[in-house]
Coordinates of N, CA and C in Angstrom, one line a residue:
M15 N 0.9 -1.2 0.0 CA 0.0 0.0 0.0 C 0.9 1.2 0.0
L16 N 0.6 2.1 -0.9 CA 1.4 3.3 -1.0 C 1.2 4.3 0.2
A17 N 2.2 5.0 0.6 CA 2.2 5.9 1.7 C 1.3 7.1 1.2
P18 N 0.8 7.9 2.2 CA 0.0 9.1 1.8 C 0.9 10.0 1.0
I19 N 0.2 10.8 0.2 CA 1.0 11.6 -0.7 C 1.9 12.6 0.0
W20 N 1.5 13.1 1.2 CA 2.4 14.0 1.8 C 3.7 13.3 2.3
S21 N 3.6 12.0 2.5 CA 4.8 11.3 2.9 C 5.7 11.1 1.6
L22 N 5.0 10.8 0.5 CA 5.7 10.6 -0.7 C 6.5 11.9 -1.1
L23 N 5.8 13.0 -0.9 CA 6.5 14.3 -1.2 C 7.4 14.8 -0.1
G24 N 7.4 14.1 1.0 CA 8.4 14.4 2.1 C 8.1 15.6 2.9
W25 N 6.8 16.0 3.0 CA 6.5 17.2 3.7 C 5.6 17.0 4.9
K26 N 5.8 17.8 5.9 CA 4.8 17.9 7.0 C 4.3 19.3 7.0
A27 N 3.1 19.4 7.5 CA 2.4 20.7 7.4 C 3.1 21.8 8.2
E28 N 3.8 21.3 9.3 CA 4.3 22.3 10.3 C 5.7 22.7 10.0
Q29 N 6.4 22.1 9.0 CA 7.8 22.5 8.8 C 8.1 22.3 7.4
P30 N 9.1 23.1 6.8 CA 9.5 22.9 5.5 C 10.4 21.6 5.4
P31 N 10.6 21.0 4.2 CA 11.4 19.8 4.0 C 12.8 20.2 4.2
P32 N 13.6 19.2 4.7 CA 15.1 19.4 4.7 C 15.7 19.3 3.3
S33 N 16.9 19.7 3.2 CA 17.6 19.6 1.9 C 18.3 18.2 1.8
P34 N 18.2 17.5 0.7 CA 18.9 16.2 0.6 C 20.4 16.4 0.5
P35 N 21.1 15.4 1.0 CA 22.6 15.4 0.8 C 23.0 15.1 -0.6
P36 N 24.2 15.5 -1.1 CA 24.6 15.1 -2.4 C 24.8 13.6 -2.5
V37 N 24.4 13.0 -3.7 CA 24.6 11.6 -4.0 C 25.3 11.5 -5.3
T38 N 26.3 10.6 -5.4 CA 27.0 10.4 -6.7 C 26.5 9.2 -7.4
I39 N 26.1 9.3 -8.6 CA 25.5 8.3 -9.4 C 26.2 8.2 -10.7
T40 N 26.0 7.1 -11.4 CA 26.5 6.9 -12.8 C 25.4 7.2 -13.8
G41 N 25.6 8.2 -14.6 CA 24.6 8.5 -15.6 C 25.2 8.4 -17.0
V42 N 24.5 8.9 -18.0 CA 24.9 8.9 -19.4 C 24.9 10.3 -19.9
R43 N 26.0 10.6 -20.6 CA 26.1 11.9 -21.3 C 26.1 11.7 -22.8
I44 N 25.3 12.4 -23.5 CA 25.3 12.4 -25.0 C 25.9 13.8 -25.4
P45 N 27.2 13.8 -25.8 CA 27.8 15.1 -26.0 C 27.3 15.8 -27.3
V46 N 27.3 17.1 -27.2 CA 26.9 17.9 -28.3 C 28.0 17.9 -29.4
D47 N 29.2 17.6 -29.1 CA 30.3 17.6 -30.1 C 30.3 16.4 -31.0
G48 N 29.3 15.5 -30.9 CA 29.3 14.3 -31.8 C 30.0 13.1 -31.3
T49 N 30.8 13.2 -30.3 CA 31.5 12.0 -29.8 C 30.5 11.1 -29.2
P50 N 30.8 9.8 -29.0 CA 29.8 8.8 -28.6 C 29.3 9.0 -27.2
A51 N 28.1 8.6 -26.9 CA 27.6 8.6 -25.6 C 28.4 7.8 -24.6
H52 N 28.5 8.2 -23.4 CA 29.4 7.5 -22.5 C 28.8 7.6 -21.0
L53 N 29.3 6.7 -20.2 CA 28.9 6.8 -18.8 C 29.8 7.8 -18.1
L54 N 29.3 8.4 -17.0 CA 30.0 9.4 -16.2 C 29.4 9.5 -14.8
S55 N 30.3 9.9 -13.9 CA 29.8 10.1 -12.5 C 29.1 11.5 -12.4
L56 N 28.0 11.6 -11.8 CA 27.3 12.8 -11.6 C 26.9 12.9 -10.1
T57 N 27.1 14.1 -9.6 CA 26.7 14.4 -8.2 C 25.5 15.2 -8.1
T58 N 24.5 14.9 -7.3 CA 23.3 15.6 -7.2 C 23.4 16.9 -6.4
K59 N 22.6 17.8 -6.6 CA 22.4 19.0 -5.8 C 20.9 19.3 -5.6
P60 N 20.6 20.0 -4.5 CA 19.2 20.4 -4.4 C 18.6 21.1 -5.6
G61 N 17.5 20.8 -6.1 CA 16.9 21.4 -7.2 C 15.5 22.0 -6.9
S62 N 15.4 23.3 -7.0 CA 14.1 23.9 -6.6 C 13.8 25.1 -7.5
D63 N 14.5 25.2 -8.6 CA 14.3 26.4 -9.5 C 14.0 26.0 -10.9
A64 N 13.4 24.8 -11.2 CA 13.1 24.4 -12.5 C 12.0 23.4 -12.5
M65 N 11.7 22.8 -13.6 CA 10.7 21.8 -13.7 C 11.0 20.5 -13.0
D66 N 12.2 20.3 -12.6 CA 12.6 19.1 -11.9 C 12.6 19.1 -10.4
S67 N 12.0 20.2 -9.9 CA 12.1 20.3 -8.4 C 11.3 19.3 -7.6
F68 N 10.4 18.6 -8.3 CA 9.7 17.5 -7.6 C 10.6 16.3 -7.2
L69 N 11.8 16.3 -7.8 CA 12.8 15.2 -7.5 C 13.6 15.6 -6.2
F70 N 13.6 16.9 -5.9 CA 14.3 17.4 -4.7 C 15.8 17.5 -4.9
H71 N 16.4 16.6 -5.5 CA 17.8 16.7 -5.9 C 18.1 16.1 -7.2
V72 N 18.9 16.8 -8.0 CA 19.1 16.5 -9.4 C 20.6 16.5 -9.8
P73 N 21.0 15.9 -10.8 CA 22.4 15.9 -11.2 C 22.8 17.3 -11.5
D74 N 24.0 17.7 -11.0 CA 24.6 19.0 -11.2 C 25.3 19.0 -12.5
L75 N 24.7 19.7 -13.5 CA 25.2 19.6 -14.9 C 25.8 21.0 -15.3
R76 N 26.0 21.9 -14.4 CA 26.4 23.2 -14.8 C 27.8 23.2 -15.5
Q77 N 28.7 22.3 -15.2 CA 30.0 22.4 -15.8 C 29.9 22.0 -17.3
Y78 N 28.8 21.3 -17.7 CA 28.7 20.9 -19.1 C 27.9 21.8 -20.0
W79 N 27.2 22.8 -19.4 CA 26.5 23.7 -20.2 C 27.1 25.1 -20.1
A80 N 26.9 25.9 -21.1 CA 27.8 27.0 -21.4 C 27.6 28.2 -20.4
T81 N 26.4 28.4 -19.9 CA 26.1 29.6 -19.1 C 25.2 29.2 -17.9
D82 N 25.1 30.1 -16.9 CA 24.2 29.9 -15.8 C 22.7 29.9 -16.3
R83 N 22.5 30.6 -17.4 CA 21.1 30.6 -18.0 C 20.8 29.3 -18.5
A84 N 21.7 28.6 -19.1 CA 21.5 27.2 -19.7 C 21.1 26.3 -18.5
W85 N 21.7 26.4 -17.4 CA 21.3 25.6 -16.2 C 19.9 26.0 -15.7
G86 N 19.6 27.3 -15.7 CA 18.3 27.7 -15.3 C 17.2 27.3 -16.3
F87 N 17.6 27.1 -17.5 CA 16.6 26.7 -18.6 C 16.5 25.2 -18.7
R88 N 17.0 24.5 -17.7 CA 17.0 23.0 -17.9 C 15.5 22.5 -17.8
D89 N 15.3 21.3 -18.4 CA 14.1 20.6 -18.5 C 14.3 19.1 -18.5
L90 N 13.3 18.3 -18.5 CA 13.4 16.9 -18.5 C 12.2 16.2 -19.1
N91 N 12.5 15.0 -19.6 CA 11.4 14.1 -20.1 C 11.6 12.8 -19.4
R92 N 10.6 12.0 -19.3 CA 10.7 10.7 -18.7 C 10.5 9.6 -19.7
L93 N 11.4 8.6 -19.6 CA 11.3 7.4 -20.4 C 11.2 6.2 -19.5
D94 N 10.1 5.4 -19.8 CA 9.9 4.1 -19.1 C 10.2 3.0 -20.1
L95 N 11.2 2.2 -19.8 CA 11.6 1.1 -20.6 C 11.1 -0.2 -20.0
L96 N 10.2 -0.9 -20.8 CA 9.5 -2.0 -20.2 C 9.9 -3.3 -20.9
Q97 N 9.6 -4.4 -20.1 CA 9.9 -5.8 -20.6 C 8.9 -6.2 -21.7
D98 N 7.7 -5.8 -21.6 CA 6.7 -6.2 -22.5 C 5.6 -5.1 -22.6
H99 N 4.4 -5.4 -23.1 CA 3.4 -4.4 -23.3 C 2.7 -4.0 -22.0
H100 N 3.0 -4.6 -20.9 CA 2.2 -4.4 -19.7 C 2.9 -3.4 -18.8
V101 N 2.3 -2.2 -18.6 CA 2.8 -1.2 -17.7 C 2.6 -1.7 -16.3
P102 N 3.6 -1.6 -15.4 CA 3.5 -2.1 -14.1 C 2.3 -1.6 -13.4
H103 N 1.6 -2.5 -12.7 CA 0.3 -2.1 -12.0 C 0.5 -1.0 -11.0
Q104 N 1.7 -0.9 -10.4 CA 2.0 0.1 -9.4 C 1.9 1.5 -10.0
H105 N 2.2 1.6 -11.3 CA 2.1 2.9 -11.9 C 0.7 3.4 -11.9
F106 N -0.3 2.5 -12.2 CA -1.7 3.0 -12.3 C -2.2 3.3 -10.9
V107 N -1.8 2.5 -9.9 CA -2.2 2.7 -8.5 C -1.7 4.1 -8.0
Q108 N -0.4 4.3 -8.3 CA 0.1 5.6 -7.8 C -0.5 6.8 -8.5
Q109 N -0.7 6.7 -9.8 CA -1.4 7.8 -10.6 C -2.8 8.0 -10.1
K110 N -3.5 7.0 -9.8 CA -4.9 7.1 -9.3 C -4.9 7.9 -8.0
Q111 N -4.0 7.5 -7.1 CA -3.9 8.1 -5.8 C -3.5 9.6 -5.9
H112 N -2.5 9.9 -6.8 CA -2.1 11.3 -7.0 C -3.3 12.1 -7.5
L113 N -4.0 11.6 -8.5 CA -5.2 12.3 -9.0 C -6.2 12.6 -8.0
Q114 N -6.5 11.6 -7.1 CA -7.4 11.8 -6.0 C -7.0 13.0 -5.1
H115 N -5.7 13.1 -4.9 CA -5.2 14.2 -4.0 C -5.3 15.5 -4.7
L116 N -5.1 15.5 -6.0 CA -5.2 16.7 -6.8 C -6.7 17.2 -7.0
L117 N -7.6 16.2 -7.2 CA -9.0 16.6 -7.5 C -9.9 16.6 -6.3
Q118 N -9.5 16.1 -5.2 CA -10.3 16.2 -4.0 C -9.6 16.8 -2.8
P119 N -9.3 18.1 -2.9 CA -8.5 18.8 -1.9 C -9.1 18.8 -0.5
R120 N -10.4 18.7 -0.4 CA -11.1 18.7 0.9 C -10.7 17.4 1.6
L121 N -10.7 16.3 0.9 CA -10.4 15.0 1.5 C -8.9 14.8 1.7
Y122 N -8.1 15.4 0.8 CA -6.6 15.2 0.9 C -6.0 16.6 0.8
P123 N -5.9 17.3 1.9 CA -5.3 18.7 1.9 C -3.8 18.6 1.6
L124 N -3.4 19.4 0.7 CA -2.1 19.6 0.3 C -1.7 21.1 0.4
S125 N -0.4 21.3 0.6 CA 0.1 22.7 0.6 C 0.2 23.1 -0.9
Q126 N 0.3 24.4 -1.1 CA 0.5 24.9 -2.5 C 1.7 24.3 -3.2
E127 N 2.8 24.1 -2.4 CA 4.0 23.6 -3.0 C 3.9 22.1 -3.3
Q128 N 3.2 21.3 -2.4 CA 2.9 19.9 -2.7 C 2.1 19.7 -3.9
R129 N 1.1 20.6 -4.1 CA 0.3 20.5 -5.3 C 1.1 20.9 -6.5
F130 N 2.0 21.8 -6.4 CA 2.8 22.2 -7.5 C 3.7 21.1 -8.0
H131 N 4.3 20.4 -7.0 CA 5.2 19.3 -7.3 C 4.4 18.1 -8.0
L132 N 3.2 17.8 -7.6 CA 2.5 16.8 -8.3 C 2.1 17.2 -9.7
Q133 N 1.8 18.5 -9.9 CA 1.5 19.0 -11.2 C 2.7 18.9 -12.1
Q134 N 3.9 19.2 -11.5 CA 5.1 19.1 -12.3 C 5.3 17.7 -12.8
R135 N 5.2 16.7 -11.9 CA 5.4 15.3 -12.3 C 4.5 14.9 -13.4
Y136 N 3.3 15.3 -13.4 CA 2.3 14.8 -14.4 C 2.2 15.7 -15.6
L137 N 2.9 16.8 -15.6 CA 2.9 17.6 -16.9 C 4.1 17.3 -17.7
L138 N 5.0 16.4 -17.2 CA 6.2 16.0 -17.9 C 5.8 15.2 -19.1
K139 N 6.6 15.3 -20.2 CA 6.4 14.4 -21.3 C 6.9 13.0 -20.9
Q140 N 6.1 12.0 -21.1 CA 6.5 10.7 -20.7 C 6.2 9.7 -21.8
E141 N 7.1 8.8 -22.1 CA 6.9 7.8 -23.1 C 7.2 6.4 -22.5
Y142 N 6.5 5.4 -22.9 CA 6.7 4.0 -22.6 C 7.2 3.3 -23.8
F143 N 8.4 2.6 -23.7 CA 9.0 1.8 -24.8 C 9.1 0.4 -24.4
I144 N 9.1 -0.5 -25.3 CA 9.3 -1.9 -25.1 C 10.8 -2.3 -25.5
L145 N 11.5 -3.0 -24.6 CA 12.9 -3.3 -24.9 C 13.0 -4.6 -25.7
P146 N 14.0 -4.8 -26.6 CA 14.3 -6.1 -27.1 C 14.7 -7.0 -26.0
E147 N 14.6 -8.3 -26.3 CA 14.9 -9.3 -25.2 C 16.3 -9.1 -24.7
R148 N 17.3 -8.8 -25.6 CA 18.7 -8.8 -25.1 C 18.9 -7.6 -24.2
F149 N 18.0 -6.7 -24.1 CA 18.2 -5.5 -23.3 C 17.3 -5.4 -22.1
K150 N 16.7 -6.6 -21.7 CA 15.8 -6.6 -20.6 C 16.4 -6.1 -19.3
G151 N 17.7 -6.2 -19.2 CA 18.4 -5.7 -17.9 C 18.4 -4.2 -17.8
C152 N 18.0 -3.5 -18.9 CA 17.9 -2.1 -18.9 C 16.5 -1.5 -18.5
K153 N 15.6 -2.4 -18.2 CA 14.3 -1.9 -17.9 C 14.3 -1.0 -16.7
G154 N 13.3 -0.1 -16.7 CA 13.3 0.9 -15.6 C 12.8 2.3 -16.1
A155 N 12.8 3.2 -15.1 CA 12.4 4.6 -15.4 C 13.7 5.5 -15.5
Y156 N 13.7 6.3 -16.5 CA 14.9 7.2 -16.7 C 14.4 8.6 -16.9
Y157 N 15.2 9.5 -16.5 CA 14.9 11.0 -16.8 C 16.0 11.5 -17.7
M158 N 15.6 12.2 -18.7 CA 16.5 12.8 -19.7 C 16.5 14.3 -19.4
F159 N 17.7 14.7 -19.0 CA 17.9 16.1 -18.7 C 18.5 16.9 -19.9
F160 N 17.9 18.0 -20.2 CA 18.5 18.8 -21.3 C 18.2 20.3 -21.0
S161 N 18.8 21.2 -21.7 CA 18.6 22.6 -21.6 C 17.9 23.1 -22.9
F162 N 17.0 24.1 -22.8 CA 16.4 24.7 -24.0 C 17.0 26.1 -24.2
A163 N 18.3 26.3 -23.8 CA 18.9 27.6 -24.0 C 19.6 27.6 -25.4
A164 N 18.7 27.7 -26.4 CA 19.2 27.5 -27.8 C 20.1 28.6 -28.2
D165 N 20.1 29.8 -27.6 CA 21.0 30.9 -27.9 C 22.4 30.7 -27.3
D166 N 22.5 29.8 -26.4 CA 23.8 29.7 -25.7 C 24.6 28.5 -26.2
M167 N 24.0 27.5 -26.8 CA 24.7 26.3 -27.2 C 24.2 25.8 -28.5
P168 N 25.1 25.1 -29.3 CA 24.7 24.5 -30.6 C 23.8 23.4 -30.4
M169 N 23.1 23.0 -31.4 CA 22.1 21.9 -31.3 C 22.8 20.5 -31.3
N170 N 22.3 19.7 -30.5 CA 22.9 18.3 -30.4 C 22.3 17.4 -31.5
E171 N 23.2 17.1 -32.4 CA 22.8 16.3 -33.6 C 23.1 14.8 -33.4
G172 N 23.6 14.5 -32.2 CA 24.0 13.1 -32.0 C 23.0 12.2 -31.2
L173 N 21.8 12.8 -31.0 CA 20.8 12.0 -30.2 C 20.2 10.9 -31.1
P174 N 20.1 9.7 -30.6 CA 19.4 8.6 -31.3 C 18.0 9.1 -31.6
S175 N 17.4 8.7 -32.7 CA 16.1 9.2 -33.1 C 15.0 8.9 -32.1
W176 N 15.1 7.8 -31.5 CA 14.0 7.4 -30.6 C 14.0 8.3 -29.3
I177 N 15.2 8.8 -29.0 CA 15.3 9.8 -27.9 C 14.9 11.2 -28.4
R178 N 15.4 11.5 -29.5 CA 15.1 12.9 -30.1 C 13.6 13.1 -30.2
D179 N 12.9 12.1 -30.5 CA 11.4 12.3 -30.8 C 10.6 12.3 -29.5
V180 N 11.2 12.2 -28.4 CA 10.4 12.4 -27.1 C 10.4 13.9 -26.8
G181 N 9.3 14.4 -26.4 CA 9.2 15.8 -26.1 C 8.3 16.6 -27.0
E182 N 8.3 17.9 -26.8 CA 7.4 18.7 -27.6 C 7.9 19.0 -29.0
V183 N 7.0 19.0 -29.9 CA 7.3 19.3 -31.3 C 7.6 20.8 -31.4
V184 N 8.6 21.1 -32.1 CA 9.0 22.5 -32.4 C 8.9 22.8 -33.9
D185 N 8.2 23.9 -34.3 CA 8.0 24.2 -35.7 C 7.3 23.1 -36.4
S186 N 6.5 22.3 -35.7 CA 5.7 21.2 -36.4 C 6.5 20.1 -37.0
F187 N 7.8 20.1 -36.9 CA 8.6 19.2 -37.6 C 9.5 18.3 -36.6
H188 N 10.3 18.9 -35.8 CA 11.2 18.1 -35.0 C 11.5 18.8 -33.7
R189 N 12.2 18.1 -32.8 CA 12.5 18.6 -31.5 C 13.9 19.2 -31.5
L190 N 14.2 20.1 -30.7 CA 15.5 20.8 -30.6 C 16.1 20.5 -29.2
Y191 N 17.3 20.1 -29.2 CA 18.0 19.9 -28.0 C 19.4 20.5 -28.0
P192 N 19.6 21.7 -27.6 CA 20.9 22.3 -27.6 C 21.8 21.8 -26.5
G193 N 23.1 21.7 -26.7 CA 24.0 21.3 -25.7 C 24.0 19.8 -25.4
D194 N 24.8 19.4 -24.4 CA 24.8 18.0 -24.0 C 23.5 17.6 -23.4
V195 N 23.2 16.3 -23.6 CA 21.9 15.7 -23.0 C 22.4 14.6 -22.1
F196 N 21.6 14.4 -21.0 CA 22.0 13.4 -20.0 C 20.8 12.6 -19.6
L197 N 21.1 11.3 -19.2 CA 20.1 10.4 -18.7 C 20.5 9.9 -17.4
V198 N 19.6 9.8 -16.5 CA 19.8 9.1 -15.2 C 18.7 8.1 -14.9
K199 N 18.9 7.1 -14.1 CA 18.0 6.1 -13.9 C 17.4 6.1 -12.5
M200 N 16.2 5.9 -12.3 CA 15.5 5.8 -11.0 C 15.6 4.4 -10.4
A201 N 15.8 4.3 -9.1 CA 15.7 3.1 -8.5 C 14.2 2.6 -8.5
P202 N 14.0 1.3 -8.4 CA 12.6 0.8 -8.5 C 11.6 1.5 -7.6
E203 N 12.1 1.9 -6.4 CA 11.1 2.6 -5.5 C 10.9 4.0 -5.8
E204 N 11.9 4.6 -6.6 CA 11.8 6.0 -7.1 C 11.9 7.1 -6.0
V205 N 11.1 6.9 -4.9 CA 11.0 7.9 -3.9 C 11.4 7.3 -2.5
G206 N 12.3 8.0 -1.8 CA 12.7 7.5 -0.5 C 12.4 8.5 0.6
E207 N 13.3 8.5 1.6 CA 13.1 9.4 2.8 C 12.9 10.8 2.4
N208 N 11.9 11.4 3.1 CA 11.5 12.8 2.8 C 11.0 13.1 1.4
G209 N 10.7 12.1 0.7 CA 10.2 12.3 -0.7 C 11.3 12.5 -1.7
W210 N 12.6 12.3 -1.3 CA 13.7 12.6 -2.2 C 13.8 11.5 -3.3
A211 N 14.1 11.9 -4.5 CA 14.3 10.9 -5.5 C 15.4 9.9 -5.2
V212 N 15.2 8.7 -5.5 CA 16.2 7.6 -5.3 C 16.7 7.2 -6.7
Y213 N 18.0 7.4 -6.9 CA 18.6 7.0 -8.2 C 19.4 5.7 -8.1
E214 N 19.6 5.1 -9.3 CA 20.6 4.0 -9.3 C 21.5 4.1 -10.5
D215 N 22.6 3.5 -10.4 CA 23.6 3.6 -11.5 C 23.2 3.0 -12.8
I216 N 23.5 3.6 -13.9 CA 23.2 3.0 -15.2 C 24.4 2.1 -15.6
G217 N 24.1 0.9 -16.1 CA 25.2 0.0 -16.4 C 25.7 0.2 -17.9
H218 N 26.8 -0.4 -18.2 CA 27.4 -0.2 -19.5 C 26.5 -0.8 -20.6
E219 N 25.7 -1.8 -20.3 CA 24.8 -2.4 -21.3 C 23.9 -1.3 -21.9
F220 N 23.5 -0.3 -21.1 CA 22.6 0.7 -21.6 C 23.1 1.5 -22.8
L221 N 24.4 1.6 -22.9 CA 25.0 2.3 -24.1 C 24.6 1.7 -25.4
D222 N 24.6 0.3 -25.4 CA 24.2 -0.4 -26.6 C 22.7 -0.3 -26.8
C223 N 22.0 -0.3 -25.7 CA 20.5 -0.2 -25.8 C 20.2 1.2 -26.3
L224 N 20.9 2.2 -25.9 CA 20.7 3.6 -26.4 C 20.9 3.7 -27.9
K225 N 21.9 3.0 -28.3 CA 22.3 3.1 -29.7 C 21.3 2.3 -30.6
E226 N 20.9 1.1 -30.2 CA 20.0 0.3 -31.0 C 18.6 0.6 -30.8
G227 N 18.2 1.1 -29.7 CA 16.8 1.6 -29.5 C 15.9 0.5 -29.1
P228 N 14.6 0.8 -28.8 CA 13.6 -0.2 -28.4 C 13.1 -1.0 -29.6
L229 N 12.1 -1.9 -29.3 CA 11.5 -2.6 -30.4 C 10.8 -1.6 -31.3
T230 N 10.8 -2.0 -32.6 CA 10.2 -1.2 -33.6 C 9.1 -2.0 -34.4
D231 N 8.2 -1.2 -35.0 CA 7.2 -1.9 -35.8 C 7.7 -2.1 -37.2
R232 N 6.9 -2.6 -38.1 CA 7.4 -3.0 -39.5 C 7.8 -1.8 -40.3
Y233 N 7.4 -0.6 -39.8 CA 7.9 0.7 -40.5 C 9.1 1.3 -39.9
G234 N 9.7 0.6 -38.9 CA 10.9 1.1 -38.2 C 10.6 2.1 -37.1
R235 N 9.4 2.3 -36.7 CA 9.0 3.2 -35.7 C 9.0 2.5 -34.3
P236 N 9.5 3.2 -33.3 CA 9.5 2.6 -31.9 C 8.1 2.2 -31.5
V237 N 8.0 1.0 -30.9 CA 6.7 0.5 -30.4 C 6.5 1.2 -29.0
K238 N 5.4 1.9 -28.9 CA 5.2 2.7 -27.7 C 3.9 2.1 -27.1
I239 N 3.7 2.3 -25.8 CA 2.5 1.9 -25.1 C 1.5 3.1 -25.0

């Protein structure tokens, strides 16, 4: 049974949440200079000034982006890589509970900030993909971090097409991702103490998965749920 939403978000009505300590994780960097994607160590920092603040701490990517504005203009998409066509039941249970808290404020009182964090989570662009059998070990939830500071950095032309096509359409044709793009993986529980995001290391196998992509249909398009 899932914990109450205020526990998931890590807040008590009488006091503000504490700041999470830094955590070092292994993520993936897709460089803007066209060199191959690679694993790297990333250290998290408290995040409260962008669309990722519902995670409470996020990878510190400032050294890879050109300006402070590029960091301030960061955004993220969510990718769920599945073993088969069945979305885990827990996803539906959690979403139902979250919607109840958003739509029935009298029964489930939330602070303005708690409500904002829930809205952030569900306004994200999210895609479900099915993995080929050989990449079943890569299943899980990933967040793709990018900056939309197009005036500060060149466009990233090295993104695999299945990654590039996640997100909002720009100019009715394609998505734009300036600068380096990063992926981090969530632990199965996703949320831990005080509502802080729980990450896990990405393994080397994921680099091949990233390159080859998910299952495709007969037209070569990724199979999505």
